[in-house]
Amino acid sequence: MNVLSKVKDVTEVFRRSGIEEPGREAEMLVTGLLEIDRATLYAGDVDMPEDRAKYIDGLAERRTRGEPLQYLTGHVLFCGLKINVGSGVLIPRPETELLVEEAIRLIRQKGTGPLTILDLCTGSGCIALALARHFPDATVYGVDASEHALEYATRNAAANNIHNAEFRRGDLWDPVNGMSFDCVVSNPPYVVRDEIETLQKEVRDHEPFAALDGGVDGLDFYKRIFREAPAYLREDGIIILEAGFGQADAIRELAQLTGFKQYDFIKDFAGIERIFTAKL
Ligand code: GLN
């Protein structure tokens, strides 16, 4: 069967089941699975065996029942890295690439050299690995409570040939107790607990609750991060955090109470204050 006609079939299946961008998702499912690019797809001369076509039909059906596309293709592109994902690990979001960009900009101001960077709640390892790739002389530690997530992170390091990232399992700061860092980054769980049930079904029913749940006010992790941050940051250390919609004021207040002097928010594509940066 021709790959392009498969994309058309899947688009139709997606359209009928009410998926918002049926054409784009069908294209991503097929190209993601066959690991071909769009140009190759639209050149129109790629065939696929019948069993492959059947396999794609099965995945398309799972997609119509609400599984996230990225779990079906098994990977996403994040800051140019191929990050493997699946059930049990949060799918990296485009906003989080802004965190990486901002971290790169601020870390660069420190100059290169053997810096030590920490990524709390690392999940798939996407942030830690993007920074490790960008700063080959740095050592990047990624911490997460989930063993399963860390299996992905470790696999992602190997798949991208990155050797300056180390992953440790445990509760927030515990695994790096006594260490100090030039830069701490985190995209912690920050969704208000009662709002989780209002999220899209792809997120609510399939992504790990623990990666989303920020407690009753969504701020549990920020409070714990700020409480300990001064003990773990070196002089001139930087902290960079992703925040949820409407959380900027609360985070500024936590930063001020902690004694941070210079802090700022970067807005995302939608104009939401999304990336918090601060120096002690
Ligand atoms: N950005 C994610 C969402 O909106 C939440 C991830 C997080 O809690 N860090 O689904």
CSV table of C-alpha atoms and ligand atoms in Angstrom, one decimal:
chain,number,residue,atom,x,y,z
A,1,MET,CA,0.0,0.0,0.0
A,2,ASN,CA,1.2,3.5,-0.8
A,3,VAL,CA,2.1,5.5,2.3
A,4,LEU,CA,0.3,8.6,1.1
A,5,SER,CA,-3.0,6.9,0.7
A,6,LYS,CA,-2.6,5.4,4.2
A,7,VAL,CA,-2.3,9.0,5.5
A,8,LYS,CA,-5.5,9.8,3.7
A,9,ASP,CA,-7.4,6.8,5.2
A,10,VAL,CA,-6.2,7.6,8.7
A,11,THR,CA,-7.1,11.3,8.3
A,12,GLU,CA,-10.6,10.2,7.4
A,13,VAL,CA,-10.8,7.9,10.5
A,14,PHE,CA,-9.5,10.8,12.7
A,15,ARG,CA,-11.9,13.3,11.1
A,16,ARG,CA,-14.9,11.0,11.8
A,17,SER,CA,-13.9,10.6,15.4
A,18,GLY,CA,-13.7,14.3,16.0
A,19,ILE,CA,-9.9,14.7,16.4
A,20,GLU,CA,-9.1,18.4,16.0
A,21,GLU,CA,-6.3,18.3,13.4
A,22,PRO,CA,-7.0,15.0,11.7
A,23,GLY,CA,-4.6,15.6,8.7
A,24,ARG,CA,-1.7,16.7,10.8
A,25,GLU,CA,-2.1,13.8,13.3
A,26,ALA,CA,-2.4,11.2,10.6
A,27,GLU,CA,0.7,12.5,8.9
A,28,MET,CA,2.6,12.5,12.2
A,29,LEU,CA,1.4,9.0,13.1
A,30,VAL,CA,2.6,7.6,9.7
A,31,THR,CA,5.8,9.6,9.4
A,32,GLY,CA,6.7,9.1,13.0
A,33,LEU,CA,6.2,5.3,12.8
A,34,LEU,CA,8.0,4.8,9.5
A,35,GLU,CA,10.6,7.4,10.5
A,36,ILE,CA,10.3,9.2,7.2
A,37,ASP,CA,10.1,13.0,6.7
A,38,ARG,CA,7.2,14.9,5.1
A,39,ALA,CA,9.1,15.5,1.9
A,40,THR,CA,9.5,11.8,1.4
A,41,LEU,CA,5.9,11.2,2.3
A,42,TYR,CA,4.6,13.7,-0.3
A,43,ALA,CA,7.0,12.6,-3.0
A,44,GLY,CA,4.3,9.8,-3.0
A,45,ASP,CA,6.5,6.9,-4.0
A,46,VAL,CA,6.9,5.1,-0.7
A,47,ASP,CA,5.1,1.8,-0.3
A,48,MET,CA,4.5,-0.2,2.9
A,49,PRO,CA,3.8,-3.8,3.5
A,50,GLU,CA,0.3,-4.9,4.4
A,51,ASP,CA,1.3,-5.9,8.0
A,52,ARG,CA,2.7,-2.4,8.6
A,53,ALA,CA,-0.6,-0.9,7.3
A,54,LYS,CA,-2.6,-3.1,9.6
A,55,TYR,CA,-0.4,-2.1,12.5
A,56,ILE,CA,-1.0,1.6,11.7
A,57,ASP,CA,-4.8,0.9,11.6
A,58,GLY,CA,-4.5,-0.5,15.1
A,59,LEU,CA,-2.7,2.5,16.4
A,60,ALA,CA,-5.1,4.9,14.7
A,61,GLU,CA,-7.9,3.1,16.5
A,62,ARG,CA,-6.2,3.5,19.8
A,63,ARG,CA,-5.7,7.2,19.0
A,64,THR,CA,-9.5,7.6,18.4
A,65,ARG,CA,-10.0,6.2,21.9
A,66,GLY,CA,-7.9,8.9,23.4
A,67,GLU,CA,-4.3,7.7,23.7
A,68,PRO,CA,-1.9,10.6,23.0
A,69,LEU,CA,-0.3,10.4,19.6
A,70,GLN,CA,3.2,10.6,21.0
A,71,TYR,CA,2.7,7.4,23.1
A,72,LEU,CA,1.7,5.7,19.8
A,73,THR,CA,4.7,6.8,17.8
A,74,GLY,CA,6.8,6.4,20.9
A,75,HIS,CA,8.9,9.5,20.6
A,76,VAL,CA,8.9,13.3,20.3
A,77,LEU,CA,11.4,15.8,19.0
A,78,PHE,CA,12.5,18.1,21.8
A,79,CYS,CA,15.2,20.8,21.2
A,80,GLY,CA,16.5,18.7,18.4
A,81,LEU,CA,16.7,15.5,20.5
A,82,LYS,CA,14.7,12.4,19.8
A,83,ILE,CA,13.0,11.7,23.2
A,84,ASN,CA,11.4,8.3,23.7
A,85,VAL,CA,8.1,8.5,25.6
A,86,GLY,CA,5.3,6.1,26.6
A,87,SER,CA,2.8,5.4,29.2
A,88,GLY,CA,4.2,6.4,32.6
A,89,VAL,CA,6.2,9.4,31.5
A,90,LEU,CA,5.1,13.0,30.8
A,91,ILE,CA,5.2,14.0,27.1
A,92,PRO,CA,7.6,17.0,26.6
A,93,ARG,CA,5.7,20.1,25.7
A,94,PRO,CA,6.8,22.9,23.3
A,95,GLU,CA,6.6,25.5,26.1
A,96,THR,CA,9.3,23.6,27.9
A,97,GLU,CA,11.7,24.2,25.0
A,98,LEU,CA,11.5,27.9,26.1
A,99,LEU,CA,12.8,26.9,29.5
A,100,VAL,CA,15.8,25.2,27.8
A,101,GLU,CA,16.4,28.2,25.6
A,102,GLU,CA,16.4,30.6,28.6
A,103,ALA,CA,18.6,28.2,30.6
A,104,ILE,CA,21.1,28.1,27.7
A,105,ARG,CA,21.1,31.9,27.5
A,106,LEU,CA,21.7,32.4,31.2
A,107,ILE,CA,24.2,29.6,31.7
A,108,ARG,CA,26.2,30.9,28.7
A,109,GLN,CA,26.7,34.2,30.6
A,110,LYS,CA,28.6,32.3,33.2
A,111,GLY,CA,31.1,31.2,30.6
A,112,THR,CA,31.8,27.6,29.8
A,113,GLY,CA,33.7,25.2,31.9
A,114,PRO,CA,32.8,22.3,34.3
A,115,LEU,CA,29.5,23.6,35.5
A,116,THR,CA,27.1,21.5,37.5
A,117,ILE,CA,23.4,21.6,36.6
A,118,LEU,CA,20.4,20.0,38.3
A,119,ASP,CA,17.1,19.2,36.8
A,120,LEU,CA,14.4,18.4,39.4
A,121,CYS,CA,11.4,16.2,38.3
A,122,THR,CA,13.3,15.3,35.1
A,123,GLY,CA,10.7,12.8,33.8
A,124,SER,CA,11.8,11.7,30.3
A,125,GLY,CA,15.1,13.6,30.9
A,126,CYS,CA,14.3,16.0,28.1
A,127,ILE,CA,15.5,19.2,29.8
A,128,ALA,CA,18.5,17.6,31.4
A,129,LEU,CA,19.6,16.0,28.1
A,130,ALA,CA,19.0,19.1,26.0
A,131,LEU,CA,21.3,21.0,28.5
A,132,ALA,CA,23.8,18.2,28.6
A,133,ARG,CA,24.0,18.2,24.8
A,134,HIS,CA,24.5,21.9,24.7
A,135,PHE,CA,27.1,22.1,27.5
A,136,PRO,CA,29.3,19.1,27.0
A,137,ASP,CA,31.7,20.2,29.7
A,138,ALA,CA,28.9,20.4,32.3
A,139,THR,CA,27.6,17.6,34.4
A,140,VAL,CA,23.9,17.5,34.5
A,141,TYR,CA,22.0,15.6,37.2
A,142,GLY,CA,18.4,14.6,36.6
A,143,VAL,CA,16.2,13.6,39.6
A,144,ASP,CA,12.8,12.0,39.6
A,145,ALA,CA,10.7,10.0,42.0
A,146,SER,CA,9.5,7.6,39.3
A,147,GLU,CA,11.7,4.6,38.5
A,148,HIS,CA,9.7,4.2,35.3
A,149,ALA,CA,10.4,7.8,34.1
A,150,LEU,CA,14.1,7.3,34.9
A,151,GLU,CA,14.2,4.2,32.7
A,152,TYR,CA,13.1,6.5,29.8
A,153,ALA,CA,15.6,9.2,30.8
A,154,THR,CA,18.5,6.7,30.8
A,155,ARG,CA,17.4,5.2,27.5
A,156,ASN,CA,17.1,8.7,26.1
A,157,ALA,CA,20.6,9.6,27.1
A,158,ALA,CA,22.0,6.5,25.4
A,159,ALA,CA,19.8,7.0,22.3
A,160,ASN,CA,21.2,10.5,21.9
A,161,ASN,CA,24.7,9.5,22.8
A,162,ILE,CA,24.9,11.8,25.8
A,163,HIS,CA,27.3,10.9,28.5
A,164,ASN,CA,27.4,13.9,30.8
A,165,ALA,CA,24.0,13.4,32.3
A,166,GLU,CA,23.4,11.3,35.4
A,167,PHE,CA,20.0,10.3,36.6
A,168,ARG,CA,19.1,9.6,40.3
A,169,ARG,CA,15.9,8.4,41.8
A,170,GLY,CA,14.3,9.9,44.9
A,171,ASP,CA,12.2,12.6,46.4
A,172,LEU,CA,13.0,16.0,45.0
A,173,TRP,CA,16.3,17.2,46.6
A,174,ASP,CA,17.0,14.0,48.5
A,175,PRO,CA,19.2,12.3,45.9
A,176,VAL,CA,21.5,15.3,45.6
A,177,ASN,CA,21.7,16.1,49.4
A,178,GLY,CA,24.9,18.0,50.2
A,179,MET,CA,25.7,19.0,46.6
A,180,SER,CA,25.6,22.4,45.1
A,181,PHE,CA,24.8,23.7,41.6
A,182,ASP,CA,25.5,26.5,39.3
A,183,CYS,CA,22.0,26.1,37.8
A,184,VAL,CA,18.8,24.4,39.0
A,185,VAL,CA,16.0,23.9,36.5
A,186,SER,CA,12.6,22.2,36.9
A,187,ASN,CA,9.3,21.7,35.2
A,188,PRO,CA,7.6,20.3,38.3
A,189,PRO,CA,4.0,18.9,38.5
A,190,TYR,CA,2.0,22.1,38.8
A,191,VAL,CA,-1.6,21.4,37.9
A,192,VAL,CA,-4.2,22.3,40.7
A,193,ARG,CA,-5.4,18.8,41.8
A,194,ASP,CA,-9.1,19.5,41.3
A,195,GLU,CA,-8.4,20.8,37.8
A,196,ILE,CA,-6.8,17.6,36.6
A,197,GLU,CA,-10.2,16.1,35.7
A,198,THR,CA,-10.9,19.1,33.5
A,199,LEU,CA,-7.9,18.5,31.3
A,200,GLN,CA,-8.1,16.9,27.8
A,201,LYS,CA,-8.7,13.2,28.0
A,202,GLU,CA,-5.3,12.5,26.4
A,203,VAL,CA,-3.6,14.1,29.4
A,204,ARG,CA,-6.1,13.2,32.1
A,205,ASP,CA,-6.6,9.6,31.3
A,206,HIS,CA,-3.1,8.7,30.0
A,207,GLU,CA,-0.3,10.8,31.3
A,208,PRO,CA,1.0,10.1,34.8
A,209,PHE,CA,-1.0,11.8,37.5
A,210,ALA,CA,2.1,12.2,39.6
A,211,ALA,CA,3.7,14.3,36.8
A,212,LEU,CA,0.8,16.7,36.8
A,213,ASP,CA,-0.4,16.9,40.4
A,214,GLY,CA,0.8,20.1,42.1
A,215,GLY,CA,-1.4,19.6,45.2
A,216,VAL,CA,-4.5,21.6,46.3
A,217,ASP,CA,-3.2,24.9,45.0
A,218,GLY,CA,-0.8,23.6,42.4
A,219,LEU,CA,2.2,25.1,44.2
A,220,ASP,CA,3.4,22.2,46.4
A,221,PHE,CA,6.6,21.6,44.4
A,222,TYR,CA,7.4,25.3,44.1
A,223,LYS,CA,7.2,25.7,47.9
A,224,ARG,CA,9.5,22.8,48.4
A,225,ILE,CA,11.9,23.9,45.7
A,226,PHE,CA,12.2,27.4,47.1
A,227,ARG,CA,12.5,26.3,50.7
A,228,GLU,CA,15.7,24.3,49.9
A,229,ALA,CA,17.1,26.2,46.9
A,230,PRO,CA,19.4,28.5,48.8
A,231,ALA,CA,21.2,25.5,50.3
A,232,TYR,CA,21.8,24.0,46.9
A,233,LEU,CA,22.7,27.0,44.8
A,234,ARG,CA,26.3,28.2,44.4
A,235,GLU,CA,27.2,31.9,44.5
A,236,ASP,CA,25.5,33.5,41.5
A,237,GLY,CA,23.5,30.3,41.0
A,238,ILE,CA,20.5,30.5,38.7
A,239,ILE,CA,17.1,28.9,39.1
A,240,ILE,CA,14.7,28.4,36.2
A,241,LEU,CA,11.3,27.0,36.6
A,242,GLU,CA,8.3,26.4,34.3
A,243,ALA,CA,5.0,27.7,35.8
A,244,GLY,CA,1.3,27.0,35.1
A,245,PHE,CA,-1.3,29.5,33.9
A,246,GLY,CA,-2.0,32.1,36.7
A,247,GLN,CA,0.8,31.0,39.0
A,248,ALA,CA,3.3,33.8,38.3
A,249,ASP,CA,2.3,36.1,41.2
A,250,ALA,CA,2.4,33.2,43.8
A,251,ILE,CA,5.8,32.2,42.5
A,252,ARG,CA,7.2,35.8,42.6
A,253,GLU,CA,6.0,35.9,46.2
A,254,LEU,CA,7.8,32.7,47.0
A,255,ALA,CA,10.9,34.0,45.3
A,256,GLN,CA,10.8,37.2,47.3
A,257,LEU,CA,10.3,35.4,50.6
A,258,THR,CA,13.2,33.1,49.8
A,259,GLY,CA,15.4,36.1,49.3
A,260,PHE,CA,15.9,36.0,45.6
A,261,LYS,CA,16.8,39.5,44.4
A,262,GLN,CA,16.7,39.4,40.6
A,263,TYR,CA,13.8,37.6,39.1
A,264,ASP,CA,11.8,37.6,35.9
A,265,PHE,CA,9.2,35.8,33.9
A,266,ILE,CA,9.4,34.9,30.2
A,267,LYS,CA,6.1,34.7,28.4
A,268,ASP,CA,5.2,31.7,26.2
A,269,PHE,CA,3.6,31.7,22.7
A,270,ALA,CA,0.2,32.4,24.2
A,271,GLY,CA,1.4,35.4,26.2
A,272,ILE,CA,1.3,33.4,29.5
A,273,GLU,CA,4.0,34.1,32.1
A,274,ARG,CA,5.6,30.6,31.8
A,275,ILE,CA,9.3,30.6,32.5
A,276,PHE,CA,10.6,31.9,35.9
A,277,THR,CA,14.2,32.8,36.2
A,278,ALA,CA,16.0,34.1,39.3
A,279,LYS,CA,19.4,34.6,40.9
A,280,LEU,CA,20.2,34.6,44.5
B,1,GLN,N1,2.1,21.6,31.0
B,1,GLN,C1,1.4,20.4,31.4
B,1,GLN,C2,-0.1,20.4,31.1
B,1,GLN,O1,-0.6,21.5,30.9
B,1,GLN,C3,1.6,20.2,32.9
B,1,GLN,C4,2.9,19.8,33.2
B,1,GLN,C5,3.3,20.0,34.6
B,1,GLN,O2,2.5,19.9,35.5
B,1,GLN,N2,4.5,20.4,34.7
B,1,GLN,O3,-0.7,19.4,30.9
